[in-house]
Tab-separated table of C-alpha atoms and ligand atoms in Angstrom:
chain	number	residue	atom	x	y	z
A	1	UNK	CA	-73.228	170.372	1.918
A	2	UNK	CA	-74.321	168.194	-1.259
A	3	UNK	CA	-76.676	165.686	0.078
A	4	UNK	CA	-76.639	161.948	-1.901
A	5	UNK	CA	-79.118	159.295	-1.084
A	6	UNK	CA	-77.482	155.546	-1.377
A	7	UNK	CA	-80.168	152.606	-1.892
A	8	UNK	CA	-79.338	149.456	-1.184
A	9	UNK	CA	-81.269	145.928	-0.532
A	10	UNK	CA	-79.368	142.909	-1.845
A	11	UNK	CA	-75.968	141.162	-1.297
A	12	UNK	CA	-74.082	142.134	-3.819
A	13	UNK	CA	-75.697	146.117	-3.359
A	14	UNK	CA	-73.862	146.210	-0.213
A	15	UNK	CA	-70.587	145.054	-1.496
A	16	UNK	CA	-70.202	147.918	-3.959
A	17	UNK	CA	-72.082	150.518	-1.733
A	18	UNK	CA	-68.972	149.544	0.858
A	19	UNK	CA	-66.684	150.642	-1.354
A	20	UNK	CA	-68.033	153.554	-2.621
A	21	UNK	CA	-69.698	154.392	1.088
A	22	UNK	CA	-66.015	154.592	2.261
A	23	UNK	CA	-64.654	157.323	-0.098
A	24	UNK	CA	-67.779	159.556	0.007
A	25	UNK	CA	-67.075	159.632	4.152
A	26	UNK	CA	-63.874	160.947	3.078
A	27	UNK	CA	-65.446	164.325	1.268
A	28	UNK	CA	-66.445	167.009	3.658
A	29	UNK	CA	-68.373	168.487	1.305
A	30	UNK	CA	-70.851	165.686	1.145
A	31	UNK	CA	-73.465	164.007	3.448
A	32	UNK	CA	-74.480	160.260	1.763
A	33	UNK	CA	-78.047	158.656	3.327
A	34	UNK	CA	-78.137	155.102	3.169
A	35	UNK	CA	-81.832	153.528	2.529
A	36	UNK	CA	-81.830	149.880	2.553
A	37	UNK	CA	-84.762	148.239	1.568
A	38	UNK	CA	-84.926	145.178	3.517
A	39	UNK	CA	-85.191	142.935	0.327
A	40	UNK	CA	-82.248	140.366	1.619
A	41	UNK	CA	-83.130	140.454	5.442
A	42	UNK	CA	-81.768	136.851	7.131
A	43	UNK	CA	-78.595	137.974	9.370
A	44	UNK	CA	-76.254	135.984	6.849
A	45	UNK	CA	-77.628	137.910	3.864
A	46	UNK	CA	-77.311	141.133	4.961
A	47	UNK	CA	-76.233	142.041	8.279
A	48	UNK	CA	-72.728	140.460	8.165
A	49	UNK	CA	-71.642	142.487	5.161
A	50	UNK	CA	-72.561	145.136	7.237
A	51	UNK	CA	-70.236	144.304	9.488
A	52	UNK	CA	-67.170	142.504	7.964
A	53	UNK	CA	-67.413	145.208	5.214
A	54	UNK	CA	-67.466	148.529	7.797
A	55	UNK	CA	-70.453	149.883	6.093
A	56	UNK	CA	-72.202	152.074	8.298
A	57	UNK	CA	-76.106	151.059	9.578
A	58	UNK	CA	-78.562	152.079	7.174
A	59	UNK	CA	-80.300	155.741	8.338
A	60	UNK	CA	-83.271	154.186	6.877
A	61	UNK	CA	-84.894	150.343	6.472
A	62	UNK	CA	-87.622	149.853	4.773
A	63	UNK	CA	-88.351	146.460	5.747
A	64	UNK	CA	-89.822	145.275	2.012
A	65	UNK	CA	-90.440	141.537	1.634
A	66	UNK	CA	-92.239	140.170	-1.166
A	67	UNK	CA	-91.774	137.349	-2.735
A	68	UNK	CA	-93.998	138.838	-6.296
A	69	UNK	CA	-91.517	141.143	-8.395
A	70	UNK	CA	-94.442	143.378	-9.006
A	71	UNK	CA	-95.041	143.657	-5.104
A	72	UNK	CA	-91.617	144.068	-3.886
A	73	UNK	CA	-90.849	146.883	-6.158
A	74	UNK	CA	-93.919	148.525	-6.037
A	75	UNK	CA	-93.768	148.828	-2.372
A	76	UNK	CA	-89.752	149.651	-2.580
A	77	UNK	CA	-91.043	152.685	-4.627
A	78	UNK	CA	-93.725	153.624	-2.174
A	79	UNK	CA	-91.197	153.850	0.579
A	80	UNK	CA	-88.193	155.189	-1.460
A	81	UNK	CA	-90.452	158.190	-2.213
A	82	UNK	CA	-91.428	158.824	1.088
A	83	UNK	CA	-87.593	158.991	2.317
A	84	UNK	CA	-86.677	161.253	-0.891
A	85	UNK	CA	-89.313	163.837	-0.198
A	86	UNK	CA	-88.218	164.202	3.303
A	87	UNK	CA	-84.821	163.760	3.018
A	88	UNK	CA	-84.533	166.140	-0.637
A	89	UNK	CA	-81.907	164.830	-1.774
A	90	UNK	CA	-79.151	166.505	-4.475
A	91	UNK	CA	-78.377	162.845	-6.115
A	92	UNK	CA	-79.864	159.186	-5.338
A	93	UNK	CA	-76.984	156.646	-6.541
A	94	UNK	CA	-78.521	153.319	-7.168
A	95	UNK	CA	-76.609	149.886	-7.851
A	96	UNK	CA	-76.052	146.998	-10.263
A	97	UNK	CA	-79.251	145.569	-11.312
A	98	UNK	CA	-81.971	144.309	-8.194
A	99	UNK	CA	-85.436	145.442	-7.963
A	100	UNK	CA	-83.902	147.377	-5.195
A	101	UNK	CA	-81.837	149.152	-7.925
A	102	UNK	CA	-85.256	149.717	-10.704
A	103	UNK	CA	-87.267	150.710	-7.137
A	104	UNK	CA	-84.509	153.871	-6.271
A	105	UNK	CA	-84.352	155.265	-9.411
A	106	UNK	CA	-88.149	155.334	-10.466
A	107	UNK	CA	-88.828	156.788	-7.091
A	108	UNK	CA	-85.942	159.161	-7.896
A	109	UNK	CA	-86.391	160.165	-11.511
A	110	UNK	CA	-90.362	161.090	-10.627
A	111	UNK	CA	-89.563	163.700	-8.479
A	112	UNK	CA	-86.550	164.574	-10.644
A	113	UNK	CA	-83.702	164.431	-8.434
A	114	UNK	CA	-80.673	163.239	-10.787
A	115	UNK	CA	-79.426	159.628	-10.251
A	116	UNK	CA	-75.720	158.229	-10.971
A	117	UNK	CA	-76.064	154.645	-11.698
A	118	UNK	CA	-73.306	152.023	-10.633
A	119	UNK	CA	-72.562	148.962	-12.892
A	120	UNK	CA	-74.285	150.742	-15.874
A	121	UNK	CA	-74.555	149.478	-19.265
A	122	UNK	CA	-73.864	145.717	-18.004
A	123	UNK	CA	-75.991	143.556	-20.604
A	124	UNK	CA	-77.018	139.930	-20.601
A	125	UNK	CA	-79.269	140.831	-23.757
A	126	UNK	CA	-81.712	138.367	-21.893
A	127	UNK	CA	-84.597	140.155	-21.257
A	128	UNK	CA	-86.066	137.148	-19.693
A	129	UNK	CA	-84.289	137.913	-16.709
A	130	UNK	CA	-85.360	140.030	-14.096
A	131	UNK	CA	-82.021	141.860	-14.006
A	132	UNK	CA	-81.902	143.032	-17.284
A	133	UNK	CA	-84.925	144.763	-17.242
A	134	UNK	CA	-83.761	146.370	-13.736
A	135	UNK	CA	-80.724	147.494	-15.989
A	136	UNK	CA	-82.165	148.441	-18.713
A	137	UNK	CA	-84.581	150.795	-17.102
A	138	UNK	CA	-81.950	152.149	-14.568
A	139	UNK	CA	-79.809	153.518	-16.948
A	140	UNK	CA	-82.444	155.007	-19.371
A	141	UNK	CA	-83.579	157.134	-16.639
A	142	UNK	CA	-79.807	157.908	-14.723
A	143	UNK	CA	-78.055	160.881	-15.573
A	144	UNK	CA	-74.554	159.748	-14.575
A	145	UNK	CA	-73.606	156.581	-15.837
A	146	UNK	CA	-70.958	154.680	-14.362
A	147	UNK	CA	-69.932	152.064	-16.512
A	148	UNK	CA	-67.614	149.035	-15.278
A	149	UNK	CA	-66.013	148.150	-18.552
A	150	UNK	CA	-65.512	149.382	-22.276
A	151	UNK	CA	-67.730	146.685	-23.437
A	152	UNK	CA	-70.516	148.359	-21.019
A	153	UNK	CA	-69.927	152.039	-22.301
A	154	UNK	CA	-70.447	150.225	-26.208
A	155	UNK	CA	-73.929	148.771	-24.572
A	156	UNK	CA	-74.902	152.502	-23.636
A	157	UNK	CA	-74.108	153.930	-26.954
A	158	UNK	CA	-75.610	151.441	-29.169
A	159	UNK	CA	-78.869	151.935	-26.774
A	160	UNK	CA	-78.501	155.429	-27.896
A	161	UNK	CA	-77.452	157.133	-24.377
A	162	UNK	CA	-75.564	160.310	-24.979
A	163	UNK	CA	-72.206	160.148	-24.718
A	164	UNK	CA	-71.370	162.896	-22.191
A	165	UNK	CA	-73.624	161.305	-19.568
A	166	UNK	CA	-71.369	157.509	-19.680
A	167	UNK	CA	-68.170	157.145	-17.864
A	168	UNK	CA	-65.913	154.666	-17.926
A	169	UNK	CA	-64.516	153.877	-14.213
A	170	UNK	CA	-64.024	150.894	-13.738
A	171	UNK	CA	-65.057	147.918	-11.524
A	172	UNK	CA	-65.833	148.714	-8.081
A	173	UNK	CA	-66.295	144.964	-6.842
A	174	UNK	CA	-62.141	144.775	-7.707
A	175	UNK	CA	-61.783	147.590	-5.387
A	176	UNK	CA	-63.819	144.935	-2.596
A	177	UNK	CA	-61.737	142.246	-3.313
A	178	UNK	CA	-58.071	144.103	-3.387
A	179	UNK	CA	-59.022	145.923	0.050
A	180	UNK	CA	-60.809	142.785	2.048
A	181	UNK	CA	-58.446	140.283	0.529
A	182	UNK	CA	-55.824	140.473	3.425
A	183	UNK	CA	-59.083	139.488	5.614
A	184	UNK	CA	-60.090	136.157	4.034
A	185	UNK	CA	-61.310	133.601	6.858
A	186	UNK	CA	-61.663	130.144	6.757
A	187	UNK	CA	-65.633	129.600	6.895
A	188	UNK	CA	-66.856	127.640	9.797
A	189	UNK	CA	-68.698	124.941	8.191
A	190	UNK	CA	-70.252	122.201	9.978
A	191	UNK	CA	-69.459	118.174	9.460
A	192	UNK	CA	-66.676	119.921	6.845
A	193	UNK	CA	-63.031	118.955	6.178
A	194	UNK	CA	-62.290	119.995	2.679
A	195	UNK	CA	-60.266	122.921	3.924
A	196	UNK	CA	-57.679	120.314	5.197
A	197	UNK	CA	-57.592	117.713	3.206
A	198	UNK	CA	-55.576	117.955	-0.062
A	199	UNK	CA	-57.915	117.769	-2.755
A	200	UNK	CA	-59.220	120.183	-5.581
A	201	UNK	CA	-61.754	122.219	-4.406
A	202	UNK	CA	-64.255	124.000	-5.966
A	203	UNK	CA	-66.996	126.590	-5.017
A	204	UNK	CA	-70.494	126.111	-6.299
A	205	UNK	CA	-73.597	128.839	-6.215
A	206	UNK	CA	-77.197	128.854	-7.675
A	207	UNK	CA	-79.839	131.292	-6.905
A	208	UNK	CA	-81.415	132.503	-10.199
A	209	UNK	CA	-84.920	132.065	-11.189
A	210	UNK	CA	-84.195	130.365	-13.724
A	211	UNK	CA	-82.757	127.484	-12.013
A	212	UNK	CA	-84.370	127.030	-9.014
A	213	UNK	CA	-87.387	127.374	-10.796
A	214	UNK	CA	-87.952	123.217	-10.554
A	215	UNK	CA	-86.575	121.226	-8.413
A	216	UNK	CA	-85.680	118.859	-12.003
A	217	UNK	CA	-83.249	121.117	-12.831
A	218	UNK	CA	-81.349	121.922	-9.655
A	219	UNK	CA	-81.143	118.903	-9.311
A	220	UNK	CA	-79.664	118.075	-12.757
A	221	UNK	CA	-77.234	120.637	-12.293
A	222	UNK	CA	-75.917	119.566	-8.748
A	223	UNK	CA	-75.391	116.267	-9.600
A	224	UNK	CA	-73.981	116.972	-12.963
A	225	UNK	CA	-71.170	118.888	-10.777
A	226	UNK	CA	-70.611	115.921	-8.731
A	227	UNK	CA	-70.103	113.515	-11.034
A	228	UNK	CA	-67.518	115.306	-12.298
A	229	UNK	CA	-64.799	113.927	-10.987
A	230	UNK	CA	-64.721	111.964	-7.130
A	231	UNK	CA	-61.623	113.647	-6.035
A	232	UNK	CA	-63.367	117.310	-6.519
A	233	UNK	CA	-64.165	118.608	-3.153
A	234	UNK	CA	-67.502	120.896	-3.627
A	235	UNK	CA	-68.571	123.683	-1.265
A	236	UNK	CA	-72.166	124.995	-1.781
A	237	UNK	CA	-72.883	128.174	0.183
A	238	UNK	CA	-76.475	127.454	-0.565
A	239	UNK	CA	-78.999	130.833	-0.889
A	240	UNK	CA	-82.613	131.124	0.790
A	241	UNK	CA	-84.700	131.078	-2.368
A	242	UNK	CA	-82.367	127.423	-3.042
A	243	UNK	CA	-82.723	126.453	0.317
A	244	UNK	CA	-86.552	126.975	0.259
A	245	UNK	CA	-86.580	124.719	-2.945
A	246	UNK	CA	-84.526	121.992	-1.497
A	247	UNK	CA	-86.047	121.855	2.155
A	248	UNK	CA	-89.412	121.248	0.344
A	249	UNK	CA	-88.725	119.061	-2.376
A	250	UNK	CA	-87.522	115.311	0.086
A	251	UNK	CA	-86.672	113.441	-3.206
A	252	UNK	CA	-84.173	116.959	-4.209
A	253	UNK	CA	-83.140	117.075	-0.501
A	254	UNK	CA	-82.305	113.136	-0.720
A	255	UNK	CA	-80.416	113.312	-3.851
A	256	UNK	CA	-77.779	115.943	-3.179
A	257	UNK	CA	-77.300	114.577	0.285
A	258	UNK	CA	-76.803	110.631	-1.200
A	259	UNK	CA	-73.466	112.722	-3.244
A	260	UNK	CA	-70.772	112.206	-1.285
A	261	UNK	CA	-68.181	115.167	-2.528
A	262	UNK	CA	-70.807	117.591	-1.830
A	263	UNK	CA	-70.821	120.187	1.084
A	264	UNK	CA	-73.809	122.402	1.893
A	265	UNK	CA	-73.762	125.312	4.232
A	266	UNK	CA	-75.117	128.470	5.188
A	267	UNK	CA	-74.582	131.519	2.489
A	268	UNK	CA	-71.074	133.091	2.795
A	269	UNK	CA	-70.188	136.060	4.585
A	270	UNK	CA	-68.319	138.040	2.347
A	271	UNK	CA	-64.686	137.551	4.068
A	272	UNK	CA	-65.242	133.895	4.377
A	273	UNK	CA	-66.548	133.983	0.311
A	274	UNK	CA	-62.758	135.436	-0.408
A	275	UNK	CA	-61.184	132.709	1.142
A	276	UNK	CA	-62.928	129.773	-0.552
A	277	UNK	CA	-62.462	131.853	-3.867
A	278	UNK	CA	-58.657	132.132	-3.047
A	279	UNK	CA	-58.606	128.167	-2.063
A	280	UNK	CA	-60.231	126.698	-4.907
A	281	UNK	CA	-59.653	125.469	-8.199
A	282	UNK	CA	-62.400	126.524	-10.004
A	283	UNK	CA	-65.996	127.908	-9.522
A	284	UNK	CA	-69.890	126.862	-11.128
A	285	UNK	CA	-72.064	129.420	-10.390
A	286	UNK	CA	-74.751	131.412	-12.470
A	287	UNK	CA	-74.225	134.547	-10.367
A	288	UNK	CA	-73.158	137.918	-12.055
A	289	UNK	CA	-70.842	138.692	-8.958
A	290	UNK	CA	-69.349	135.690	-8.473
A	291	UNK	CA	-68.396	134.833	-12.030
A	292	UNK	CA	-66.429	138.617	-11.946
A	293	UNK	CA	-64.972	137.444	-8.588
A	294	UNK	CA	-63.695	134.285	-9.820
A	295	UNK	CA	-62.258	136.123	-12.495
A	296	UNK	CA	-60.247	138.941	-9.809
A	297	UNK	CA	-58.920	135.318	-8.102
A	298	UNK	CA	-57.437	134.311	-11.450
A	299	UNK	CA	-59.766	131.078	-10.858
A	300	UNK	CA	-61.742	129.736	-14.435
A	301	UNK	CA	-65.893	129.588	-13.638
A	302	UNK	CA	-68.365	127.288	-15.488
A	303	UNK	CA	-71.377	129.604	-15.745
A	304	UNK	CA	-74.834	127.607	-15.090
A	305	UNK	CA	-76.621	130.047	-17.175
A	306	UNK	CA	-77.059	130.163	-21.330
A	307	UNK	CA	-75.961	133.321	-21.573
A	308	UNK	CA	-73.688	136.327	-19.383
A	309	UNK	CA	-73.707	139.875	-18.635
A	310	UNK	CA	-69.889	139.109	-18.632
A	311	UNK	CA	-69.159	138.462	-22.242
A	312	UNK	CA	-65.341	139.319	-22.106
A	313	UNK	CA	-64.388	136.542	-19.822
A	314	UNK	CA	-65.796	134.288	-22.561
A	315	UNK	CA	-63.877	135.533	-25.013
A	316	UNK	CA	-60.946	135.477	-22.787
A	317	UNK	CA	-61.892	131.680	-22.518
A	318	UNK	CA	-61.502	131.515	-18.860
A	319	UNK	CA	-65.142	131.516	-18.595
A	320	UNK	CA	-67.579	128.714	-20.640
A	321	UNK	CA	-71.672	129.068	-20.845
A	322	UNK	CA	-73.004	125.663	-19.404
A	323	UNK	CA	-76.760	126.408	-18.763
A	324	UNK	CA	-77.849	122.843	-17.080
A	325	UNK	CA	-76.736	120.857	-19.688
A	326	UNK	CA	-74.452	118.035	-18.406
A	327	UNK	CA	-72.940	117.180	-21.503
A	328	UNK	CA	-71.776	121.001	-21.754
A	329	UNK	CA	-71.350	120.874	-17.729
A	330	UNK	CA	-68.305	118.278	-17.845
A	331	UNK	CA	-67.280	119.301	-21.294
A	332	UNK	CA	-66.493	123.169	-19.712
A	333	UNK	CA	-64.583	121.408	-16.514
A	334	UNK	CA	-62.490	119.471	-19.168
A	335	UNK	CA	-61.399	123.151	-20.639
A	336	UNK	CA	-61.232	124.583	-17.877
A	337	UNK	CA	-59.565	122.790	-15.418
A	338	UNK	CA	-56.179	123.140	-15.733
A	339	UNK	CA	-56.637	126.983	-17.427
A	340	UNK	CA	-54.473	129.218	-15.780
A	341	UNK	CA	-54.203	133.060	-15.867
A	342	UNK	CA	-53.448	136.427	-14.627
A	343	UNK	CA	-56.035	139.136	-14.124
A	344	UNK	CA	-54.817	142.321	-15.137
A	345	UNK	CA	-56.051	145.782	-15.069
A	346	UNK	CA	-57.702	145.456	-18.385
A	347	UNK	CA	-61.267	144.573	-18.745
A	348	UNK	CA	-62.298	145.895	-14.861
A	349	UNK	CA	-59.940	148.912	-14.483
A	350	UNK	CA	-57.365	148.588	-11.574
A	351	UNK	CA	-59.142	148.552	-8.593
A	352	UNK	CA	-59.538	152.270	-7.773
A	353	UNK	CA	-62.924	152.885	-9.549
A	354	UNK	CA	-64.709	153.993	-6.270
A	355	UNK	CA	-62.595	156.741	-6.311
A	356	UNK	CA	-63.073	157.208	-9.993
A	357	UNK	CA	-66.784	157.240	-9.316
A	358	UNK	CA	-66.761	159.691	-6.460
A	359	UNK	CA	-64.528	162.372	-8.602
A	360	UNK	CA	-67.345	162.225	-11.263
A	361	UNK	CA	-69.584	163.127	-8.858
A	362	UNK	CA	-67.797	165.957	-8.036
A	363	UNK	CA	-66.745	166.937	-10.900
A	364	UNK	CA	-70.083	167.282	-12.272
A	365	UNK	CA	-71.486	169.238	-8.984
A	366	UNK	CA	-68.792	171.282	-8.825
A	367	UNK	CA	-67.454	170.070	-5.447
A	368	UNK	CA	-63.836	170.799	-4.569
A	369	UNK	CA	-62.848	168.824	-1.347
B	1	UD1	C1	-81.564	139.129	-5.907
B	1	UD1	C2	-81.402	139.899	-7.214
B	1	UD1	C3	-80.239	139.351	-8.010
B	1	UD1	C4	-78.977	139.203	-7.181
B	1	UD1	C5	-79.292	138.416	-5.932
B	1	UD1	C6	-78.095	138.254	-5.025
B	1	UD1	C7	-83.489	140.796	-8.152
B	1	UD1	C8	-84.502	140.646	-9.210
B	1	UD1	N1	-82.594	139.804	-8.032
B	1	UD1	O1	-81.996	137.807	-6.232
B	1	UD1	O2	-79.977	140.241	-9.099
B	1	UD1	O3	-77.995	138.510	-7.925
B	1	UD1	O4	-80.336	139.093	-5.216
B	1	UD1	O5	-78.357	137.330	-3.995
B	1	UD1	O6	-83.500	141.779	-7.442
B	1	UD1	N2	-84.931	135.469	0.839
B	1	UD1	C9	-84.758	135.044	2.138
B	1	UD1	N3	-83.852	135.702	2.903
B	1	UD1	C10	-83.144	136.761	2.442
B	1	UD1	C11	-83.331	137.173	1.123
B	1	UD1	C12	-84.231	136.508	0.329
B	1	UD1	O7	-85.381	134.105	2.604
B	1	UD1	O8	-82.351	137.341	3.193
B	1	UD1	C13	-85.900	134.791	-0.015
B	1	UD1	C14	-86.996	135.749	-0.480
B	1	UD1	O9	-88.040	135.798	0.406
B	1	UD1	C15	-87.364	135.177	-1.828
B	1	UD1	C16	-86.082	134.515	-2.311
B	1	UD1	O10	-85.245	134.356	-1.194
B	1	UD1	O11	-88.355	134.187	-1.703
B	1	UD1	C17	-85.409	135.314	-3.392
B	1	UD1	O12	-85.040	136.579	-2.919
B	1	UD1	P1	-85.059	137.867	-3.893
B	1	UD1	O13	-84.569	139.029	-3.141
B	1	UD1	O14	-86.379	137.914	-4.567
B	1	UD1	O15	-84.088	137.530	-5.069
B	1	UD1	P2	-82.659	136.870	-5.138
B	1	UD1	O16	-82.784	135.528	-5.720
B	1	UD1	O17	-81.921	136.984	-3.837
């Protein structure tokens, strides 16, 4: 029996452990461990994906909260060890880019037990960020390399990773949204009609450091999106770190409430996130996750961010790079719109890359199921 060790810890972590989670229960020949390390705790940031996705309860939490990078990973790594050396693992698999992700697979590669990365080779080439470093240094040390797209397999070679360690298998946050699709429900939102009412919608998200950094430019953005355009409807699933900002800031708090298309509420399960993404007309958001998502819902996204680890939707054109600029803001809306499209299997592989990830595995263990 090939024993794997999952770690997980953040939101989008436990959409693509889901997926994955659900084929390797399928191979007899393998026994997968799932670590969480506590680093998104509330109920709505963690325990309903749990549910609404079928992902079995961790075997291990570590119950890490920090608010420091330095001192959430480094105690992530304490922990992580502690589970690999009694658990003795064949393979840790680590995902996308969280400190959650960097924590697994230094804890891993230190005792040398081989790690298979998921999401690897994703770039911003903004080393600013958090994330990118998290990449960066996951998939120097991983041994199997499981890139999403072509452009991330390019990333790896340039970077000088050899060749026969990358794979190409495609997106496994497509596989989420083609299996949990048929189970979109209509969030419960409080005080909140634009589900009925006939206007444009459109879905709006902002967690990263970057922006909710100072309460100035939150701000800016938000109301930058709501003068848009009165008729557009805006739901804002709103995330702790932006809920901190804005409970503590009265002039912030003030300011979004005195819009009048806005809508604030509680962060999204995941089922309830598909169903605003399939009602909408368009999304702002400066997440990685969601601009892909957007994307799988053939829906254009401003991205609140200068720069994206998604550079083929820009190309594409049905993404544009607004930072917090308001000028570039209502300049990207004005592109984008009435921009409509068809995702297709190219860029994120056709929805089967779970699958695709777990025959790699295999394959390169020599496991016949
Ligand atoms: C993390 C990831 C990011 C990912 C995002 C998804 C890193 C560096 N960043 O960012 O890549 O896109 O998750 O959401 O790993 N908090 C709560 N309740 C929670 C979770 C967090 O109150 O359930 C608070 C934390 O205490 C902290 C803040 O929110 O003060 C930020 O949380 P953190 O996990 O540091 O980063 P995210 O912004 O969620």
């Amino acid at each position: 029996m090939m024993r794997v060790v999952s770690i997980v810890g953040a939101r989008p972590q436990f959409v693509k452990a889901a997926m994955v989670g659900k084929v390797f229960a399928a191979i007899q020949a393998l026994d997968e461990i799932l670590v969480h390390t506590g680093q998104h705790y509330d109920a709505d940031m963690s325990e309903v994906f749990f549910r609404q996705l079928d992902i079995k309860p961790p075997h291990y939490n570590l119950g890490v909260k920090a608010t420091l990078h330095g001192a959430m990973t480094g105690r992530m790594l304490e922990q992580v060890e502690k589970v690999l050396l009694k658990e003795r693992p064949e393979l840790v698999v680590v995902y996308g880019d969280t400190n959650s992700t960097l924590a697994g697979a230094l804890a891993a590669t230190k005792l040398h037990i081989p790690i298979a990365h998921v999401e690897a080779g994703v770039r911003s080439s903004n080393r600013k960020m958090p994330e990118e470093i998290n990449r960066i240094v996951t998939d120097h040390v991983s041994d199997i390399l499981l890139a999403p797209t072509r452009a991330a397999v390019r990333n790896l070679q340039a970077e000088g990773v050899p060749a026969h360690k990358v794979h190409m298998v495609g997106d496994v946050m497509l596989d989420a949204v083609r299996t949990f699709r048929p189970r979109a429900r209509r969030p419960v939102i409080a005080g909140c009609r634009q589900f009925e009412i006939n206007s444009p919608l459109a879905l709006l998200t902002i967690h990263r450091a970057e922006n909710t950094g100072t309460p100035q430019r939150l701000k800016h953005i938000i109301d930058a999106v709501c003068a848009l355009d009165k008729q557009l409807k805006i739901i804002f699933p709103v995330h702790p770190r932006t809920r901190k900002m804005i409970d503590s800031t009265k002039w912030l708090k003030d300011g979004i409430f005195a819009n009048k298309n806005i809508t604030l509420s509680q962060p999204l399960g995941y089922l309830e996130l598909l169903y605003v993404l399939e009602r909408c007309a368009l999304v702002f958001t400066d997440s990685g996750g969601i601009q892909k998502e957007a994307y799988f819902f053939n829906k254009p996204c401003v991205t609140l961010r200068e720069d994206t680890e998604w550079e083929e939707l820009v190309a594409m054109g049905v993404n544009v790079l607004a930072g917090a600029d308001k000028e570039k803001i209502r300049a990207a809306y004005k592109a984008l719109a009435n921009h409509r499209f068809q995702c297709d299997g190219s860029l994120y592989g056709k929805g089967r890359a779970a699958e695709n990830i777990a025959r790699v595995i295999m394959d390169e263990f020599g496991i016949n199921n």
